[in-house]
Structures are given as structure tokens and as C-alpha cells.
Amino acid sequence: KVYRASTTAPVNIAVVKYWGKRDAKLNLPTNSSLSVTLSQSDLRTLTTASCSASYPASEGDSLILNGEAADVAGARTQACFRELRAHRAALEAADPSLPKLSAMPVRLVSENNFPTAAGLASSAAGFAALVRAIADLYELPASPSELSLIARQGSGSACRSLFGGYVAWRMGDAADGSDSLADQVAEASHWPEMRAVVLVVSAAKKGVSSTSGMQQTVATSGLFQERITNVVPRNMEAMEKSIKERDFSAFAQVTMRDSNSFHATCADTYPPIFYMNDVSRAAIRAVEAINTAAGRTVAAYTFDAGPNAVIYYLEKETEAVVGTLYRTLGEIDGWKAATTQSLNSSVS
Ligand code: DP6
């Protein structure tokens, strides 16, 4: 008998960024963060988990990612497997009639529906889908917040992909990480006009991984202290308020300023880390020009650990924002490819 469960998890893009770990082993952050979940019809990971007593024990756990064998030996993947197995083993110990799934090798098959060439970090959706697929396979009675504790150990940002809509990752202060988990600030339906477009500047893999980049920032940046003590707590509060009140102008300004603050701490890292390039900066100027022309804030940019822009706007401003972006950026070399690969997404 083969036991099987399938699930999908969405991509999320932070509007208040996670950057810095206080515990690298448990993946505990130095600040809380908040993200917007993108529509799964555009961007998601689909994962199927199966296990069987007939799978040879010698093969161990395995993962096929986008059709190719991938490594599961990494400490973070192992941490997720270990936690999920321990939860299952506890259920089996309490009810001996349950099949001993915890003793069987697990096979995972995982696929992204967005091109790897989109240059989007997929670890968030990937680990969220991995954790939920195995939790479903094991029939664990765990809430999304409980699963977020496990997904966090795979990749920090993954804990925010267990929910739709607007999601906060509360940093917590317990040394064992038991209070460092995600919760939903608002459903997507709370603000149905919200849209995002991903402008692909480069599909190349980022130079400095977020994991090592943030470690270097924590170790060397003085600006980082100001960010985690003052800037982020203020941004988290203003962001939650702007979402509750559906105040796009406030939402947009906090989003842009938090992205700028994050990239400033990267530049303040020694040696400095540059994720944005000239084309990214052209996108910032284009968004500023759109907002100036509108006489109010109708578009917000944000950049993760790479040069691609995510632009947030409201549905009724699609022409003013996306139309203008394509027209202005289309004249810049680096954007020819960008505009054809861009992904329009609703929030879900
Ligand atoms: C800039 O979640 O990829 O996208 O926990 O080391 O796996 P690890 O880092 P990761 O970092 C994401 C950083 C970011 C900001 C964010 O998503 O909040």
C-alpha cells in the first residue's frame, strides 16, 4: 500500500522584510516581517508526498524537484522531516492501530508552475508545500501556525507561505523558537483590489544567498541595529494599520521605505552587498514618476535579495501603473526581456 497526499503552497513577497537571524540553526529572525501572498494560479509549488513499507529502506527519503533529483540531506530539510516524523510517531504511540508511517521512507515530487527563469526565490513556497504535504500524509492535526513553526526551519520566509492574504511572521523571543511563527493579518478578500506585477530584470541566480548575506549584515552593519530596533517595529505597526484600513498610500510608502531600508543595510554590510542593479533603480524612478504624475501614491516597489522588482498597485490603477511601466521601461535595454516575462498576479 502506498500512502499519498498532495498540496500546493503560494509564493509570498515581503513588504516588511526579514533580514537577520538571531539563531541560524533554528532559523530565528532578528525582526518580525509581513508579506503578501501571490495568487496560486500564477505562482505556486505543487508537492506530492508518499510513503510505503514497500519503498526500500536503503533509499531513504527522496525529492524530485521540477523533474530532477534534488538533495534532501541538507540540515534544514532534515529538520523539517525530523519534526514531522516526531509528530507522527507521537500519534502512532497514542494509537497503536495507526499504520507506522513514521518508519517508512518518504518520496516527494515537487513542481513550480512558474518558470525558474522568472528568477523568483522559490524556497518559501517549496518548504511550505513540503511541510504541508508531509503533514497531510501523516494526518497531523496541526494548524497553519503550528506548521509554520516547522516550515520556518526549512527557510524563514516559508513560514509565511502557509497562509493566504496578508501574513505576519512574529519574531518571538523564546530561545527554542516556539513563539516564532506566522499568523494571518487579513484574508485576501479583505482587500480584493490589491495586485502585484513581477518585473523580471534578471533570471540569473543571486550572487549572495539570503542566508549568508543576512549573516554578514548582522555581523558588520551598524545601520542594521537601527533597522531592527526602530525602523522595523515602526513599519510593522504602520503596515498592519494600513492593511486593516485598506489605506493604499500608507501601505505603499511603508513597502517602499522598508525595501530601501533593507537594501541600505546591505550596502552598509562589509564587504557591501548589492542586490539591485541599474535596471532595478530605473524601475524605482519609473514608480516615483508614476506617483508624481498621479499626484498620489498609486504604485509601490519592493526588491528581495535580487534585482527583480515586485510592484504593488490597485486594480483600478492597472493602466496608470502597469501600462506606464511597460511603456517607460520598454525603452530601457534590460527591460525588453523583463516586460515579456512579467507576471501579473492577484493576491490570494
Ligand atoms: C529578502 O527566507 O530565503 O526575501 O531563512 O535563510 O532561508 P533563509 O532566508 P530566506 O530570506 C528571505 C529574505 C528576503 C525578505 C523576506 O522574504 O522577508
Short mmCIF file of C-alpha atoms in Angstrom, two decimals, residues 11-18 32-38 124 157-169 182-186 236 239 243 251 304 312 347-348:
data_model
loop_
_atom_site.label_atom_id
_atom_site.label_comp_id
_atom_site.label_asym_id
_atom_site.label_seq_id
_atom_site.Cartn_x
_atom_site.Cartn_y
_atom_site.Cartn_z
CA VAL A 11 4.78 32.45 -3.21
CA ASN A 12 4.85 35.38 -0.78
CA ILE A 13 6.59 38.73 -1.22
CA ALA A 14 7.52 40.60 1.95
CA VAL A 15 6.51 44.23 2.35
CA VAL A 16 8.36 44.40 5.68
CA LYS A 17 11.49 42.33 5.12
CA TYR A 18 13.00 39.54 7.17
CA SER A 32 9.23 40.40 12.59
CA SER A 33 8.16 40.60 8.94
CA LEU A 34 4.99 40.85 6.88
CA SER A 35 4.17 39.58 3.41
CA VAL A 36 1.52 39.48 0.73
CA THR A 37 0.61 36.08 -0.74
CA LEU A 38 0.51 35.93 -4.54
CA ALA A 124 9.32 29.88 0.55
CA SER A 157 10.21 33.16 4.61
CA ALA A 158 8.48 29.77 4.10
CA CYS A 159 6.59 30.14 7.38
CA ARG A 160 4.59 32.96 5.74
CA SER A 161 3.51 30.73 2.80
CA LEU A 162 1.20 28.58 4.95
CA PHE A 163 -1.47 31.29 4.74
CA GLY A 164 -3.14 33.34 2.04
CA GLY A 165 -3.67 37.09 2.11
CA TYR A 166 -1.58 39.26 4.43
CA VAL A 167 0.71 37.34 6.75
CA ALA A 168 2.92 38.34 9.67
CA TRP A 169 5.84 36.32 10.97
CA ALA A 182 3.27 33.15 11.31
CA ASP A 183 -0.30 34.36 11.59
CA GLN A 184 -2.77 35.86 9.15
CA VAL A 185 -3.26 39.62 9.43
CA ALA A 186 -6.09 39.71 6.86
CA MET A 236 5.22 46.57 11.23
CA MET A 239 1.83 48.22 7.79
CA ILE A 243 -3.88 46.85 5.71
CA PHE A 251 0.76 50.60 2.52
CA ASP A 304 14.19 40.96 -2.31
CA TYR A 312 2.01 46.54 -5.87
CA VAL A 347 -3.42 38.42 -4.21
CA SER A 348 -4.94 35.26 -2.83
#
